[in-house]
CSV table of C-alpha atoms and ligand atoms in Angstrom, one decimal:
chain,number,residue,atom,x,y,z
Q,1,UNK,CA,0.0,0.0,0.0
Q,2,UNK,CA,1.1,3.6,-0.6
Q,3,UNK,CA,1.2,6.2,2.3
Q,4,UNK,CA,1.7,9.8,2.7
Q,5,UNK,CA,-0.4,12.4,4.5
Q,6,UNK,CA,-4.0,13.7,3.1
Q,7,UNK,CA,-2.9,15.7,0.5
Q,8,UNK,CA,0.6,17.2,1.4
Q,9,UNK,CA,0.5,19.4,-2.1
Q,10,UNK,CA,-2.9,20.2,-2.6
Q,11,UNK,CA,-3.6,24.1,-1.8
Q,12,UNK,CA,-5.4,24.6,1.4
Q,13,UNK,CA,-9.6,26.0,0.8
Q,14,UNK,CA,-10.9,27.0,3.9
Q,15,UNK,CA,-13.4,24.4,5.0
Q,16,UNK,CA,-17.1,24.9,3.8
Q,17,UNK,CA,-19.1,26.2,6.5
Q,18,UNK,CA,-23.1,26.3,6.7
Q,19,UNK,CA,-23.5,29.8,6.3
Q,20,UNK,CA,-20.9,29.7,3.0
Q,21,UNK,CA,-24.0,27.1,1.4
Q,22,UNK,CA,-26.4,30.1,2.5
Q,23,UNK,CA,-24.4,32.3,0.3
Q,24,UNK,CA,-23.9,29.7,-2.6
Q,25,UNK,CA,-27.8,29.8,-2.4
Q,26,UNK,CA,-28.0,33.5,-2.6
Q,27,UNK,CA,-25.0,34.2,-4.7
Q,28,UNK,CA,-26.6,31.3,-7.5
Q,29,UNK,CA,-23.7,29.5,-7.0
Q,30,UNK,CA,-24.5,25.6,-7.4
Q,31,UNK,CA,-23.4,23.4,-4.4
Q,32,UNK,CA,-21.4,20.1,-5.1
Q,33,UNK,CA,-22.4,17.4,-3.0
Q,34,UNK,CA,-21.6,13.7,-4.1
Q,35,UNK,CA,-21.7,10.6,-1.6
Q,36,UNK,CA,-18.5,8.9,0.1
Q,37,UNK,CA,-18.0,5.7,2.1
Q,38,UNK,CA,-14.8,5.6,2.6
Q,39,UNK,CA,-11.5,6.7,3.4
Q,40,UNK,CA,-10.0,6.8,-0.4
Q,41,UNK,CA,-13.3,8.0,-1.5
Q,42,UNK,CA,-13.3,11.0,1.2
Q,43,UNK,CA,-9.9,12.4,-0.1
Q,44,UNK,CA,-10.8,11.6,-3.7
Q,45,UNK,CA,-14.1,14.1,-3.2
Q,46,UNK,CA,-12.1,16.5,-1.0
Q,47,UNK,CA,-9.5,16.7,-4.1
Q,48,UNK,CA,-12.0,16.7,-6.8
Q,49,UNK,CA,-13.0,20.5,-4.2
Q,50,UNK,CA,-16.7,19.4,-3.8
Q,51,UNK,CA,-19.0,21.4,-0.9
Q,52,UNK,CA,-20.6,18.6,0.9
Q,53,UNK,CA,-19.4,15.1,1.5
Q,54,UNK,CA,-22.5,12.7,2.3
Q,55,UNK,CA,-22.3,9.4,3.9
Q,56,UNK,CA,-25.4,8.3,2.4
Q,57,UNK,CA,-26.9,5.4,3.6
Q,58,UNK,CA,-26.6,4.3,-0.3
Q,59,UNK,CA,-24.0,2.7,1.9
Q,60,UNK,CA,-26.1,-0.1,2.2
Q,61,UNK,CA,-26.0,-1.5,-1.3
Q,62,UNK,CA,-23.3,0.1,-3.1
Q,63,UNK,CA,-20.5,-1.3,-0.7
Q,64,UNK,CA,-21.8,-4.0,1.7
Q,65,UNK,CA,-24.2,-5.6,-0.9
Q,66,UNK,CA,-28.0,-5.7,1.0
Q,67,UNK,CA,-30.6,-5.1,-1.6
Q,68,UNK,CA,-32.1,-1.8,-0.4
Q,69,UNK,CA,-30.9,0.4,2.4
Q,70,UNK,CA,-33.1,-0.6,4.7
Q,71,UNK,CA,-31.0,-3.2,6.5
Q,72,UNK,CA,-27.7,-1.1,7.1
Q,73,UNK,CA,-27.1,-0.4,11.0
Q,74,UNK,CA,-26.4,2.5,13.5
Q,75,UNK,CA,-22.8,0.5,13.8
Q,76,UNK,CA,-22.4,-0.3,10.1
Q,77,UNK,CA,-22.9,3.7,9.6
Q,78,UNK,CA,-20.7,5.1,12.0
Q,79,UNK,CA,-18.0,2.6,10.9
Q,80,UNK,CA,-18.2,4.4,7.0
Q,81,UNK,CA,-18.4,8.3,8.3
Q,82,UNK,CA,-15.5,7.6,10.7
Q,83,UNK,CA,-13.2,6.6,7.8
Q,84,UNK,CA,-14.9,9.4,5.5
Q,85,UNK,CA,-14.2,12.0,8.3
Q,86,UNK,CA,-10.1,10.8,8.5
Q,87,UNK,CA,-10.2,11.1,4.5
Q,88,UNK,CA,-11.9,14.8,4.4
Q,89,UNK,CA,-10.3,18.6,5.3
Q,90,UNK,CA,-12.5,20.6,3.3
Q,91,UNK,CA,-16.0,19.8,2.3
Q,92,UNK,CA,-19.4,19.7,5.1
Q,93,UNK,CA,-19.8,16.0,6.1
Q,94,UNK,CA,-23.7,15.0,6.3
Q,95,UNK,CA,-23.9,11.3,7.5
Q,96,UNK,CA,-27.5,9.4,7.0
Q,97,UNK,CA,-29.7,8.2,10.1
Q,98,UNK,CA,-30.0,4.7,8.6
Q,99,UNK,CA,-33.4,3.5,9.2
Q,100,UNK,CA,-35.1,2.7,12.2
Q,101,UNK,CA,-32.4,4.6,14.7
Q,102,UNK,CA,-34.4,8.2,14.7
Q,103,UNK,CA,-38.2,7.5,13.7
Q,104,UNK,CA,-38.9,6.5,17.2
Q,105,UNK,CA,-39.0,8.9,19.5
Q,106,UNK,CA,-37.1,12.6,20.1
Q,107,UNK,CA,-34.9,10.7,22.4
Q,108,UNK,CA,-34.1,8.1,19.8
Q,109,UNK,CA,-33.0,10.5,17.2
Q,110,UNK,CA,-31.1,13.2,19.6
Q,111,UNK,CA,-29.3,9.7,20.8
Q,112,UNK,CA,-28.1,8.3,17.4
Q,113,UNK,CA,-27.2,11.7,16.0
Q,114,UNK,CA,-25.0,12.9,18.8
Q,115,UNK,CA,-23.3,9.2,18.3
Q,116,UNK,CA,-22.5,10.2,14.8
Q,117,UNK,CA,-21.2,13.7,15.7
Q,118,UNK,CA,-19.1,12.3,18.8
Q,119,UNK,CA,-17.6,9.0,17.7
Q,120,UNK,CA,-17.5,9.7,13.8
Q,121,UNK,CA,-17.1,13.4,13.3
Q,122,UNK,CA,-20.2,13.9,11.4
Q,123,UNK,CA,-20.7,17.9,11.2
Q,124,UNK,CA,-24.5,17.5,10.1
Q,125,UNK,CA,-27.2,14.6,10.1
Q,126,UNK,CA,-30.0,13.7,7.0
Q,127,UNK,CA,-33.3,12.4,7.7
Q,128,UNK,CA,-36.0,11.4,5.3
Q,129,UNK,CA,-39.5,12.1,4.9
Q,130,UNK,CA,-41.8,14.6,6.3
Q,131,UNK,CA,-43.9,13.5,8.8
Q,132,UNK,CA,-42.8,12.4,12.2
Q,133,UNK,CA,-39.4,13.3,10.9
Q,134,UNK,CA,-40.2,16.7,10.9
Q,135,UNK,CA,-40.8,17.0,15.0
Q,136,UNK,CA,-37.2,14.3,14.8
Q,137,UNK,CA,-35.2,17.0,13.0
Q,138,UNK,CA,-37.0,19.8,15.3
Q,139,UNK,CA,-35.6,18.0,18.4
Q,140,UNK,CA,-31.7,16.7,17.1
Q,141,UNK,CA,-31.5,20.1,16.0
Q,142,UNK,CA,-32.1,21.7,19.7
Q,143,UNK,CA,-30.0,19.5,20.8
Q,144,UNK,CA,-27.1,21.4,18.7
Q,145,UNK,CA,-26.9,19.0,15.5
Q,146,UNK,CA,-27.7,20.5,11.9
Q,147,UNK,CA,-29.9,18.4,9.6
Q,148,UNK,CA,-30.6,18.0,6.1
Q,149,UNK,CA,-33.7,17.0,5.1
Q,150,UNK,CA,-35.0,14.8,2.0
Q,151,UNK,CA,-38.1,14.7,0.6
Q,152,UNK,CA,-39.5,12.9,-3.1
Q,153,UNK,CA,-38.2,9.4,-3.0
Q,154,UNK,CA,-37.0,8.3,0.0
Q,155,UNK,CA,-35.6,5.2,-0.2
Q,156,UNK,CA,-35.6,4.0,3.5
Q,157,UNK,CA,-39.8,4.2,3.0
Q,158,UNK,CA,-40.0,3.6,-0.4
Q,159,UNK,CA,-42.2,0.1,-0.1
Q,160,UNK,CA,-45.1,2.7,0.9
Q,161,UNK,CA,-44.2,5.5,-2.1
Q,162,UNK,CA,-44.9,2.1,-4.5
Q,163,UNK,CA,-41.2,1.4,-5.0
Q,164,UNK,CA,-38.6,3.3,-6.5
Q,165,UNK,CA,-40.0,6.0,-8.4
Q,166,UNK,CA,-40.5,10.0,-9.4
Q,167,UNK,CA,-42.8,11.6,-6.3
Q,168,UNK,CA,-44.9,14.8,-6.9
Q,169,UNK,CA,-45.9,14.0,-10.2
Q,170,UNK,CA,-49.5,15.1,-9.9
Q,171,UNK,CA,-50.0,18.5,-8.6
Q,172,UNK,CA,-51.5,17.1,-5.3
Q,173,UNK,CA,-48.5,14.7,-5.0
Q,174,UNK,CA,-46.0,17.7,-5.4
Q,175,UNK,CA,-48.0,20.1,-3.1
Q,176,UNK,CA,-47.6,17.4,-0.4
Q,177,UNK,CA,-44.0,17.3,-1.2
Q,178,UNK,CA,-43.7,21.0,-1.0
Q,179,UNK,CA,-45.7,21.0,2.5
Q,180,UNK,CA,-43.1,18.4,4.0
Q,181,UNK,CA,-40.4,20.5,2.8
Q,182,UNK,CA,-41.6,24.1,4.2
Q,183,UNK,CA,-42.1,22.4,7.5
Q,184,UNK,CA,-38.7,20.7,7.5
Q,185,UNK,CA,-37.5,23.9,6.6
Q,186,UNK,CA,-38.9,25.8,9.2
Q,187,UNK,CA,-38.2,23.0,11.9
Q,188,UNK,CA,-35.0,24.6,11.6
Q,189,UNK,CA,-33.1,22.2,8.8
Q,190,UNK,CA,-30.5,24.0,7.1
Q,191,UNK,CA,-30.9,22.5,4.0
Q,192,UNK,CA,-32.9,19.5,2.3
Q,193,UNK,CA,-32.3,16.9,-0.5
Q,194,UNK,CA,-35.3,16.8,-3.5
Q,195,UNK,CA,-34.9,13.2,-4.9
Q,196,UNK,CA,-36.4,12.2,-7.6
Q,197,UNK,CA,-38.9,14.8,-8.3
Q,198,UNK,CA,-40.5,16.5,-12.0
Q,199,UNK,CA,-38.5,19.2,-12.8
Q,200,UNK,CA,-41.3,21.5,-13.0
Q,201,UNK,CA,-42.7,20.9,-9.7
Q,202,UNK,CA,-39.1,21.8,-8.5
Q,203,UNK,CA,-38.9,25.0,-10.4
Q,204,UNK,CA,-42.4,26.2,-8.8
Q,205,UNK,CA,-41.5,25.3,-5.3
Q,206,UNK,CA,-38.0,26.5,-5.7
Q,207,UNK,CA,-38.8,30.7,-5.0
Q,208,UNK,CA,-40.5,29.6,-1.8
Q,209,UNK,CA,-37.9,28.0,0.0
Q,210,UNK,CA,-34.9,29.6,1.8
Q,211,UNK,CA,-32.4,27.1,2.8
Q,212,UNK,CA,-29.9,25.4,-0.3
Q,213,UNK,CA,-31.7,22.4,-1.7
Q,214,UNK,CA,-29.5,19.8,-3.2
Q,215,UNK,CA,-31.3,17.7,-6.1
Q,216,UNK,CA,-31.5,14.0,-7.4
Q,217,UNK,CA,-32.8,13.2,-10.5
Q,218,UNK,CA,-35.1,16.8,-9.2
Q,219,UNK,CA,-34.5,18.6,-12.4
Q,220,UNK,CA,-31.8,22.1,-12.7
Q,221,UNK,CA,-34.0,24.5,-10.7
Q,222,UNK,CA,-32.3,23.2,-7.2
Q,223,UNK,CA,-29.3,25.0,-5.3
Q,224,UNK,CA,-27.3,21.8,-5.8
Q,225,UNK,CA,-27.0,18.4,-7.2
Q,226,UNK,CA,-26.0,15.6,-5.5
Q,227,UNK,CA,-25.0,12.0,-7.0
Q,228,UNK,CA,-23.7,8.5,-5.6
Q,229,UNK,CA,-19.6,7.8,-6.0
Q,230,UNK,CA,-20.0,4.7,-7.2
Q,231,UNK,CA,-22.8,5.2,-9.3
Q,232,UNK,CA,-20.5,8.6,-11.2
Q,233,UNK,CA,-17.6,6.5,-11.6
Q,234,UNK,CA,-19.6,3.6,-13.0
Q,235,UNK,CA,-18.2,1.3,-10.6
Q,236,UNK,CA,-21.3,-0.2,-8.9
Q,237,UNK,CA,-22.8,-3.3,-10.9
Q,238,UNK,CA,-27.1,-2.3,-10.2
Q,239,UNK,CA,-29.2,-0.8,-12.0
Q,240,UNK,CA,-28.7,3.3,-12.4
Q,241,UNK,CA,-31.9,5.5,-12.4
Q,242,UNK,CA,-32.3,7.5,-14.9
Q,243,UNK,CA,-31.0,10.8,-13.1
Q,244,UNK,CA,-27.6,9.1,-12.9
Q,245,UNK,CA,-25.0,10.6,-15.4
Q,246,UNK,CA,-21.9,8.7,-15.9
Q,247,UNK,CA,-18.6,10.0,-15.7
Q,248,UNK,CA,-16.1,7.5,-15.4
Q,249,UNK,CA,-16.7,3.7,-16.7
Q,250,UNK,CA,-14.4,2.3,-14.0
Q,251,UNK,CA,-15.9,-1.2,-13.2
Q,252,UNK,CA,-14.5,-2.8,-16.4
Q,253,UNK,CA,-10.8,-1.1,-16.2
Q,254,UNK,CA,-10.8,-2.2,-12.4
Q,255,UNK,CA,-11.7,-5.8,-13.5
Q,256,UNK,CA,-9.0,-5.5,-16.1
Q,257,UNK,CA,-6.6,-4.7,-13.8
Q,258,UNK,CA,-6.9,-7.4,-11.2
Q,259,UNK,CA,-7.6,-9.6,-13.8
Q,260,UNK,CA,-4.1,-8.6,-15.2
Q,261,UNK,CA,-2.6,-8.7,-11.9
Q,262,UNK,CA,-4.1,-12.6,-11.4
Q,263,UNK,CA,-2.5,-13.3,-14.8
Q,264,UNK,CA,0.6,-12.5,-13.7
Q,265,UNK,CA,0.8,-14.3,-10.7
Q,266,UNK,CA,0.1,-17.4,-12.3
Q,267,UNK,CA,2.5,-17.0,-14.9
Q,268,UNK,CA,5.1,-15.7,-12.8
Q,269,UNK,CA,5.6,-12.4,-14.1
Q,270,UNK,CA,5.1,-10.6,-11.0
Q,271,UNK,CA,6.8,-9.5,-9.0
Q,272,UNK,CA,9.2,-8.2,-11.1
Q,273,UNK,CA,13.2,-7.5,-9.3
Q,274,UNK,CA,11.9,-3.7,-9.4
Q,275,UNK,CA,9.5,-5.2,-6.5
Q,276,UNK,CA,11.9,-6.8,-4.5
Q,277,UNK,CA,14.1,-5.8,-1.5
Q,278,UNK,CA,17.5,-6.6,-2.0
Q,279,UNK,CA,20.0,-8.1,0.3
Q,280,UNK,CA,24.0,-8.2,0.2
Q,281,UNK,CA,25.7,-11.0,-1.3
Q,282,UNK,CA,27.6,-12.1,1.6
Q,283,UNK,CA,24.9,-11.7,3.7
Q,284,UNK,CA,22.4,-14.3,1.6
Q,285,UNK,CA,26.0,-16.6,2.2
Q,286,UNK,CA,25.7,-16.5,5.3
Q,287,UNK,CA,21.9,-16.9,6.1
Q,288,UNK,CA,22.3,-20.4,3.8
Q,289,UNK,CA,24.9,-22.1,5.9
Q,290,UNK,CA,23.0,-20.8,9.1
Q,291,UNK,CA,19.5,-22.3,8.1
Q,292,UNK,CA,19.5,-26.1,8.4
Q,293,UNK,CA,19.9,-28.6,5.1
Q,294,UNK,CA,15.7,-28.3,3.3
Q,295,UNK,CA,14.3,-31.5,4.3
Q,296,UNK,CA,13.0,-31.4,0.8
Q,297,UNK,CA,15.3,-29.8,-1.9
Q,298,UNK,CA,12.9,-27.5,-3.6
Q,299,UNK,CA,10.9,-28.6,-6.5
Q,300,UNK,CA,10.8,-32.2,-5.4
Q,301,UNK,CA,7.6,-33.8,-5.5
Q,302,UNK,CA,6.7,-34.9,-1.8
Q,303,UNK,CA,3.2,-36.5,-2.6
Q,304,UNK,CA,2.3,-39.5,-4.3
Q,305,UNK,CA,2.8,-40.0,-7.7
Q,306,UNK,CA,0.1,-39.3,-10.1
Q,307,UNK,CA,-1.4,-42.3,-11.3
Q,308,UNK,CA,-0.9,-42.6,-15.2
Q,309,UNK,CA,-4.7,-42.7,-15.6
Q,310,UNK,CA,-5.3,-39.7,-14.0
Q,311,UNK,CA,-2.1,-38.1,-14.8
X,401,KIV,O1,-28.1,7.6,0.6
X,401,KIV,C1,-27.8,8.4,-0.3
X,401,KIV,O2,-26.8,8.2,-1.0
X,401,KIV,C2,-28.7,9.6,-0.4
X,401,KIV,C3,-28.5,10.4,-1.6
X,401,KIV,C4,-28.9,9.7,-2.8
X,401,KIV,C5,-29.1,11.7,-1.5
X,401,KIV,O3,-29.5,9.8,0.4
């Protein structure tokens, strides 16, 4: 493995700060937000200079393999934005509330989020829906932690939206959407996610909300746009909805590579002597007539012999 320190040569930004997203907002200045897991993905985002860093509970099933994100944990989460938070310098880092750790109770959500601020570094927490989660976000926030919101698709309730799929596409349907988030808005969140959502329902609720919104598949109209790392680089295997834009194909040159790399083993062509370390003649002298006499002299067949039928 290589090692060096976080970016030794990369100029120093000052660290994004909730009231600079305010003044993105204001100034129409579009916030970069894009998803991390990791401690390679964390620097890779901090160097690529976007504004937030989100530990999204995408988690789930872009890099531990369940089939929605339903199943991730309180544990399995704060594992991720620990490593993401020893990766970043620069960008805001927003880590999910995976499912089932803040719908309970105020005392529920205060609980998990201060667990993500104190023992993973989280600076801010998301929550979906409207709802209940609207009196949650009230309450973590009193207790001192900034939340996002997200409204449209939310994923971690997305058995009772009728599966993955575009909210607010009748009028009714985005009005509710716009109700949610106003009132997650003035609970105090200081800014929300719009997934999945028509662009022109965006555009008409855009004017009436204050804090950045950051959008998914939600059309141009938002403050921001947000997208999942493995789902940019084309390295996750699933199905991409239709919001996702590729940038990178990386899945088939990574396959290539370790494929290359297994190829080479097996036909000895690595490691190559600009791999090795080296040691002095005299010294490798020496070491042979110290080590005892190889009970079998190498390359002598020890088993039994293959039977010429088999062999
Ligand atoms: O979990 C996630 O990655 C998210 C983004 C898609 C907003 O919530």
């Amino acid at each position: 493995m290589s090692t060096g320190p976080l970016s030794e040569h990369a100029p120093a930004r000052p660290p994004v700060t909730f009231a600079r997203l305010g003044e993105q907002k204001a100034r129409r200045q579009p916030i970069a937000m894009v998803t991390a897991y990791d401690y390679p993905g964390a620097q890779i985002a901090d160097a690529a200079g976007v504004d937030i860093v989100l530990v999204g509970d995408s988690a789930a099933m872009t890099v531990l393999g369940y089939d929605s994100t339903v199943p991730i944990s309180v544990d399995e989460m704060l594992m991720l934005t620990a490593a993401v938070r020893r990766g970043l310098r620069t960008p805001l880092l927003v880590a999910d509330l995976p499912f089932g750790s803040y719908e309970v109770s105020d005392e529920q959500a205060i609980a998990t989020a201060q667990r993500f601020v104190k023992e993973a570094g989280a600076d801010a927490v998301k929550i979906e829906r409207g709802g209940t989660s609207i009196e949650r976000a009230r309450a973590i926030i009193a207790a001192g932690i900034p939340v996002m919101g997200h409204v449209g698709l939310t994923p971690q309730t997305a058995a009772t939206l009728g599966g993955y799929r575009a909210q607010g596409r009748t009028a009714e349907g985005a009005l509710a959407v716009f109700h949610s988030a106003r009132a997650l808005q003035n609970a105090g969140c200081f800014a929300l996610v719009f997934e999945a959502i028509p662009s022109a329902a965006t555009e008409a609720m855009m004017p009436l909300l204050d804090i950045p919104v950051i959008g998914i598949g939600a059309g141009p109209a938002t403050d921001g746009q947000v997208l999942v790392f493995h789902d940019l680089l084309g390295i996750y295997d699933g199905h991409a909805a239709r919001f996702v834009k590729r940038y990178a194909q990386l899945r088939e040159p990574m396959i290539s590579a370790v494929a290359a790399y297994a190829d080479d083993v097996r036909t000895r062509r690595y490691p190559a002597p600009e791999h090795e370390y080296s040691m002095p003649a005299t010294e490798t002298q020496l070491l042979i007539g110290l080590l005892p006499e190889p009970a079998h002299p190498r390359g002598a067949i020890t088993g039994p012999s293959p039977s010429p039928a088999k062999a």
